[in-house]
Short mmCIF file of N, CA, C and O in Angstrom, two decimals:
data_model
loop_
_atom_site.label_atom_id
_atom_site.label_comp_id
_atom_site.label_asym_id
_atom_site.label_seq_id
_atom_site.Cartn_x
_atom_site.Cartn_y
_atom_site.Cartn_z
N VAL X 1 -7.69 -9.41 16.99
CA VAL X 1 -7.54 -10.35 15.88
C VAL X 1 -7.83 -11.75 16.40
O VAL X 1 -7.24 -12.16 17.40
N PRO X 2 -8.74 -12.46 15.74
CA PRO X 2 -9.03 -13.82 16.18
C PRO X 2 -7.80 -14.72 16.10
O PRO X 2 -6.94 -14.54 15.24
N ALA X 3 -7.75 -15.70 16.99
CA ALA X 3 -6.58 -16.58 17.07
C ALA X 3 -6.40 -17.39 15.79
O ALA X 3 -5.28 -17.68 15.38
N GLY X 4 -7.48 -17.75 15.13
CA GLY X 4 -7.39 -18.53 13.89
C GLY X 4 -6.67 -17.78 12.79
O GLY X 4 -5.91 -18.37 12.02
N GLN X 5 -6.89 -16.48 12.70
CA GLN X 5 -6.20 -15.69 11.69
C GLN X 5 -4.72 -15.56 11.99
O GLN X 5 -3.89 -15.58 11.08
N CYS X 6 -4.36 -15.42 13.25
CA CYS X 6 -2.95 -15.34 13.63
C CYS X 6 -2.23 -16.63 13.28
O CYS X 6 -1.10 -16.61 12.80
N VAL X 7 -2.87 -17.77 13.51
CA VAL X 7 -2.26 -19.06 13.19
C VAL X 7 -2.08 -19.19 11.69
O VAL X 7 -1.06 -19.68 11.21
N GLN X 8 -3.06 -18.72 10.91
CA GLN X 8 -2.95 -18.80 9.45
C GLN X 8 -1.77 -17.98 8.96
O GLN X 8 -1.02 -18.43 8.09
N VAL X 9 -1.58 -16.80 9.49
CA VAL X 9 -0.46 -15.95 9.08
C VAL X 9 0.86 -16.58 9.50
O VAL X 9 1.84 -16.56 8.75
N GLN X 10 0.91 -17.19 10.68
CA GLN X 10 2.14 -17.81 11.14
C GLN X 10 2.48 -19.05 10.31
O GLN X 10 3.65 -19.30 10.02
N ASN X 11 1.49 -19.81 9.90
CA ASN X 11 1.73 -21.03 9.13
C ASN X 11 2.14 -20.73 7.69
O ASN X 11 3.00 -21.40 7.14
N ASP X 12 1.50 -19.75 7.07
CA ASP X 12 1.77 -19.43 5.67
C ASP X 12 1.73 -17.91 5.49
O ASP X 12 0.74 -17.37 5.00
N PRO X 13 2.79 -17.19 5.87
CA PRO X 13 2.74 -15.74 5.79
C PRO X 13 2.61 -15.22 4.37
O PRO X 13 1.99 -14.19 4.13
N TYR X 14 3.19 -15.92 3.39
CA TYR X 14 3.13 -15.42 2.01
C TYR X 14 1.79 -15.68 1.36
O TYR X 14 1.49 -15.08 0.32
N GLY X 15 0.96 -16.51 1.94
CA GLY X 15 -0.38 -16.72 1.43
C GLY X 15 -1.28 -15.52 1.71
O GLY X 15 -2.26 -15.30 1.01
N THR X 16 -0.93 -14.74 2.71
CA THR X 16 -1.70 -13.54 3.05
C THR X 16 -1.16 -12.29 2.36
O THR X 16 -1.71 -11.21 2.54
N LEU X 17 -0.12 -12.44 1.57
CA LEU X 17 0.51 -11.29 0.94
C LEU X 17 -0.42 -10.50 0.01
O LEU X 17 -0.45 -9.27 0.10
N PRO X 18 -1.21 -11.13 -0.86
CA PRO X 18 -2.11 -10.33 -1.71
C PRO X 18 -3.13 -9.52 -0.91
O PRO X 18 -3.40 -8.36 -1.24
N ALA X 19 -3.68 -10.09 0.14
CA ALA X 19 -4.64 -9.35 0.96
C ALA X 19 -3.95 -8.18 1.67
O ALA X 19 -4.51 -7.09 1.76
N PHE X 20 -2.74 -8.41 2.15
CA PHE X 20 -2.00 -7.33 2.82
C PHE X 20 -1.67 -6.21 1.84
O PHE X 20 -1.81 -5.03 2.17
N LEU X 21 -1.26 -6.57 0.62
CA LEU X 21 -0.99 -5.56 -0.39
C LEU X 21 -2.24 -4.74 -0.72
O LEU X 21 -2.16 -3.52 -0.88
N LEU X 22 -3.37 -5.41 -0.81
CA LEU X 22 -4.63 -4.71 -1.11
C LEU X 22 -5.00 -3.75 0.00
O LEU X 22 -5.33 -2.58 -0.26
N VAL X 23 -4.92 -4.21 1.24
CA VAL X 23 -5.26 -3.34 2.39
C VAL X 23 -4.30 -2.16 2.46
O VAL X 23 -4.70 -1.01 2.67
N TYR X 24 -3.03 -2.42 2.26
CA TYR X 24 -2.02 -1.36 2.32
C TYR X 24 -2.24 -0.34 1.22
O TYR X 24 -2.20 0.88 1.45
N THR X 25 -2.51 -0.80 -0.01
CA THR X 25 -2.74 0.10 -1.14
C THR X 25 -3.96 0.97 -0.92
O THR X 25 -3.93 2.18 -1.16
N VAL X 26 -5.04 0.38 -0.46
CA VAL X 26 -6.27 1.14 -0.21
C VAL X 26 -6.04 2.16 0.91
O VAL X 26 -6.53 3.29 0.85
N SER X 27 -5.27 1.79 1.91
CA SER X 27 -5.00 2.73 3.01
C SER X 27 -4.18 3.91 2.53
O SER X 27 -4.36 5.03 3.02
N VAL X 28 -3.29 3.70 1.58
CA VAL X 28 -2.53 4.82 1.01
C VAL X 28 -3.46 5.74 0.24
O VAL X 28 -3.38 6.96 0.36
N VAL X 29 -4.36 5.18 -0.54
CA VAL X 29 -5.30 5.98 -1.32
C VAL X 29 -6.20 6.80 -0.40
O VAL X 29 -6.50 7.96 -0.67
N LEU X 30 -6.61 6.22 0.72
CA LEU X 30 -7.50 6.90 1.65
C LEU X 30 -6.76 7.79 2.65
O LEU X 30 -7.37 8.29 3.59
N LEU X 31 -5.47 7.98 2.45
CA LEU X 31 -4.63 8.85 3.29
C LEU X 31 -4.54 8.40 4.74
O LEU X 31 -4.42 9.20 5.65
N PHE X 32 -4.58 7.10 4.95
CA PHE X 32 -4.39 6.54 6.28
C PHE X 32 -2.90 6.54 6.61
O PHE X 32 -2.09 6.21 5.75
N PRO X 33 -2.50 6.93 7.82
CA PRO X 33 -1.07 6.88 8.16
C PRO X 33 -0.57 5.44 8.13
O PRO X 33 -1.05 4.58 8.86
N CYS X 34 0.38 5.17 7.30
CA CYS X 34 0.79 3.79 7.01
C CYS X 34 1.97 3.31 7.83
O CYS X 34 2.50 2.23 7.56
N MET X 35 2.40 4.05 8.82
CA MET X 35 3.54 3.62 9.62
C MET X 35 3.23 2.31 10.35
O MET X 35 4.10 1.43 10.44
N ILE X 36 2.01 2.15 10.81
CA ILE X 36 1.62 0.91 11.49
C ILE X 36 1.71 -0.27 10.52
O ILE X 36 2.20 -1.34 10.87
N LEU X 37 1.26 -0.06 9.29
CA LEU X 37 1.31 -1.13 8.30
C LEU X 37 2.75 -1.45 7.89
O LEU X 37 3.06 -2.60 7.58
N GLN X 38 3.62 -0.46 7.89
CA GLN X 38 5.03 -0.73 7.59
C GLN X 38 5.65 -1.62 8.65
O GLN X 38 6.39 -2.56 8.34
N VAL X 39 5.35 -1.33 9.90
CA VAL X 39 5.86 -2.16 10.99
C VAL X 39 5.28 -3.57 10.89
O VAL X 39 5.99 -4.57 11.08
N MET X 40 3.99 -3.67 10.56
CA MET X 40 3.36 -4.97 10.42
C MET X 40 3.97 -5.77 9.28
O MET X 40 4.16 -6.98 9.39
N SER X 41 4.30 -5.11 8.18
CA SER X 41 4.90 -5.84 7.06
C SER X 41 6.26 -6.39 7.44
O SER X 41 6.61 -7.52 7.06
N GLY X 42 7.03 -5.65 8.21
CA GLY X 42 8.31 -6.16 8.68
C GLY X 42 8.15 -7.31 9.65
O GLY X 42 8.91 -8.28 9.63
N ALA X 43 7.14 -7.21 10.51
CA ALA X 43 6.91 -8.27 11.50
C ALA X 43 6.39 -9.55 10.84
O ALA X 43 6.75 -10.65 11.24
N LEU X 44 5.55 -9.40 9.83
CA LEU X 44 4.96 -10.58 9.19
C LEU X 44 5.91 -11.26 8.21
O LEU X 44 5.96 -12.49 8.14
N TYR X 45 6.63 -10.47 7.43
CA TYR X 45 7.37 -11.03 6.30
C TYR X 45 8.89 -10.93 6.44
O TYR X 45 9.61 -11.37 5.56
N GLY X 46 9.38 -10.35 7.51
CA GLY X 46 10.82 -10.17 7.66
C GLY X 46 11.22 -8.79 7.13
O GLY X 46 10.46 -8.12 6.44
N PHE X 47 12.44 -8.39 7.44
CA PHE X 47 12.86 -7.03 7.13
C PHE X 47 12.87 -6.74 5.63
O PHE X 47 12.22 -5.82 5.16
N TRP X 48 13.62 -7.52 4.85
CA TRP X 48 13.79 -7.20 3.44
C TRP X 48 12.53 -7.41 2.63
O TRP X 48 12.19 -6.59 1.77
N VAL X 49 11.83 -8.48 2.88
CA VAL X 49 10.56 -8.70 2.18
C VAL X 49 9.55 -7.63 2.61
O VAL X 49 8.79 -7.12 1.78
N GLY X 50 9.55 -7.26 3.88
CA GLY X 50 8.67 -6.20 4.36
C GLY X 50 8.96 -4.86 3.70
O GLY X 50 8.05 -4.10 3.39
N VAL X 51 10.24 -4.57 3.48
CA VAL X 51 10.61 -3.33 2.79
C VAL X 51 10.06 -3.34 1.36
O VAL X 51 9.48 -2.35 0.90
N VAL X 52 10.22 -4.44 0.68
CA VAL X 52 9.74 -4.54 -0.70
C VAL X 52 8.22 -4.47 -0.75
O VAL X 52 7.64 -3.77 -1.60
N VAL X 53 7.56 -5.15 0.16
CA VAL X 53 6.09 -5.13 0.21
C VAL X 53 5.59 -3.71 0.47
O VAL X 53 4.68 -3.22 -0.20
N SER X 54 6.20 -3.02 1.42
CA SER X 54 5.80 -1.65 1.72
C SER X 54 6.04 -0.73 0.53
O SER X 54 5.20 0.12 0.21
N TRP X 55 7.17 -0.90 -0.12
CA TRP X 55 7.50 -0.05 -1.25
C TRP X 55 6.52 -0.26 -2.41
O TRP X 55 6.03 0.70 -3.01
N VAL X 56 6.24 -1.53 -2.72
CA VAL X 56 5.33 -1.84 -3.83
C VAL X 56 3.92 -1.33 -3.53
O VAL X 56 3.28 -0.69 -4.36
N ALA X 57 3.44 -1.60 -2.33
CA ALA X 57 2.08 -1.18 -1.97
C ALA X 57 1.96 0.34 -1.94
O ALA X 57 0.95 0.90 -2.38
N THR X 58 2.98 1.02 -1.43
CA THR X 58 2.95 2.48 -1.41
C THR X 58 2.97 3.04 -2.83
O THR X 58 2.22 3.98 -3.14
N SER X 59 3.79 2.48 -3.70
CA SER X 59 3.84 2.93 -5.09
C SER X 59 2.51 2.70 -5.80
O SER X 59 2.03 3.57 -6.54
N LEU X 60 1.91 1.53 -5.58
CA LEU X 60 0.60 1.26 -6.19
C LEU X 60 -0.46 2.22 -5.67
O LEU X 60 -1.28 2.73 -6.44
N GLY X 61 -0.46 2.47 -4.37
CA GLY X 61 -1.44 3.38 -3.78
C GLY X 61 -1.28 4.81 -4.28
O GLY X 61 -2.27 5.49 -4.58
N GLN X 62 -0.05 5.27 -4.40
CA GLN X 62 0.18 6.62 -4.90
C GLN X 62 -0.23 6.74 -6.36
O GLN X 62 -0.84 7.75 -6.76
N SER X 63 0.07 5.73 -7.14
CA SER X 63 -0.32 5.75 -8.55
C SER X 63 -1.83 5.70 -8.70
O SER X 63 -2.41 6.43 -9.53
N LEU X 64 -2.47 4.88 -7.90
CA LEU X 64 -3.93 4.79 -7.96
C LEU X 64 -4.58 6.10 -7.52
O LEU X 64 -5.55 6.56 -8.13
N ALA X 65 -4.06 6.74 -6.48
CA ALA X 65 -4.59 8.02 -6.04
C ALA X 65 -4.43 9.09 -7.13
O ALA X 65 -5.34 9.89 -7.37
N PHE X 66 -3.29 9.09 -7.79
CA PHE X 66 -3.07 10.03 -8.90
C PHE X 66 -4.06 9.80 -10.03
O PHE X 66 -4.67 10.74 -10.54
N LEU X 67 -4.22 8.54 -10.43
CA LEU X 67 -5.12 8.24 -11.53
C LEU X 67 -6.57 8.55 -11.18
O LEU X 67 -7.33 9.03 -12.02
N LEU X 68 -6.96 8.28 -9.96
CA LEU X 68 -8.33 8.62 -9.54
C LEU X 68 -8.54 10.13 -9.58
O LEU X 68 -9.58 10.62 -10.04
N GLY X 69 -7.57 10.88 -9.09
CA GLY X 69 -7.68 12.34 -9.11
C GLY X 69 -7.65 12.90 -10.52
O GLY X 69 -8.33 13.89 -10.82
N ARG X 70 -6.89 12.28 -11.37
CA ARG X 70 -6.75 12.79 -12.73
C ARG X 70 -7.97 12.50 -13.60
O ARG X 70 -8.37 13.35 -14.39
N TYR X 71 -8.52 11.32 -13.48
CA TYR X 71 -9.59 10.94 -14.39
C TYR X 71 -10.97 10.90 -13.75
O TYR X 71 -11.92 11.44 -14.30
N LEU X 72 -11.11 10.26 -12.60
CA LEU X 72 -12.43 10.08 -12.02
C LEU X 72 -12.91 11.35 -11.30
O LEU X 72 -14.07 11.74 -11.43
N PHE X 73 -12.03 11.99 -10.58
CA PHE X 73 -12.41 13.18 -9.80
C PHE X 73 -11.91 14.47 -10.42
O PHE X 73 -11.70 15.46 -9.73
N ARG X 74 -11.72 14.49 -11.71
CA ARG X 74 -11.20 15.67 -12.39
C ARG X 74 -12.04 16.92 -12.16
O ARG X 74 -11.49 17.98 -11.83
N PRO X 75 -13.36 16.87 -12.31
CA PRO X 75 -14.15 18.10 -12.09
C PRO X 75 -14.02 18.64 -10.66
O PRO X 75 -13.94 19.84 -10.45
N THR X 76 -13.98 17.73 -9.70
CA THR X 76 -13.84 18.16 -8.31
C THR X 76 -12.49 18.80 -8.07
O THR X 76 -12.39 19.83 -7.40
N VAL X 77 -11.46 18.23 -8.63
CA VAL X 77 -10.11 18.77 -8.45
C VAL X 77 -9.98 20.12 -9.15
O VAL X 77 -9.39 21.05 -8.62
N LYS X 78 -10.56 20.25 -10.34
CA LYS X 78 -10.47 21.52 -11.06
C LYS X 78 -11.22 22.62 -10.34
O LYS X 78 -10.80 23.78 -10.35
N SER X 79 -12.34 22.30 -9.73
CA SER X 79 -13.11 23.34 -9.04
C SER X 79 -12.46 23.72 -7.71
O SER X 79 -12.74 24.79 -7.18
N TYR X 80 -11.59 22.88 -7.20
CA TYR X 80 -10.94 23.17 -5.94
C TYR X 80 -9.88 24.23 -6.18
O TYR X 80 -9.63 25.11 -5.49
#
């Protein structure tokens, strides 16, 4: 990670929150193991905010994966 990005996160951690939520949500949809991201959310935002961020991003990712499977990939899922 470039030093400039680390300084940006340290100076304004909540400014990076939307990007972190997006990356976390996409990683849930793509079935990436999210334990690393959970630890990162706690390290970046503190324990309680990290718990909420992880919970929200995981819920969004699971909902998005369900909706994609239900509507966009329906023929593939039915043939499986």
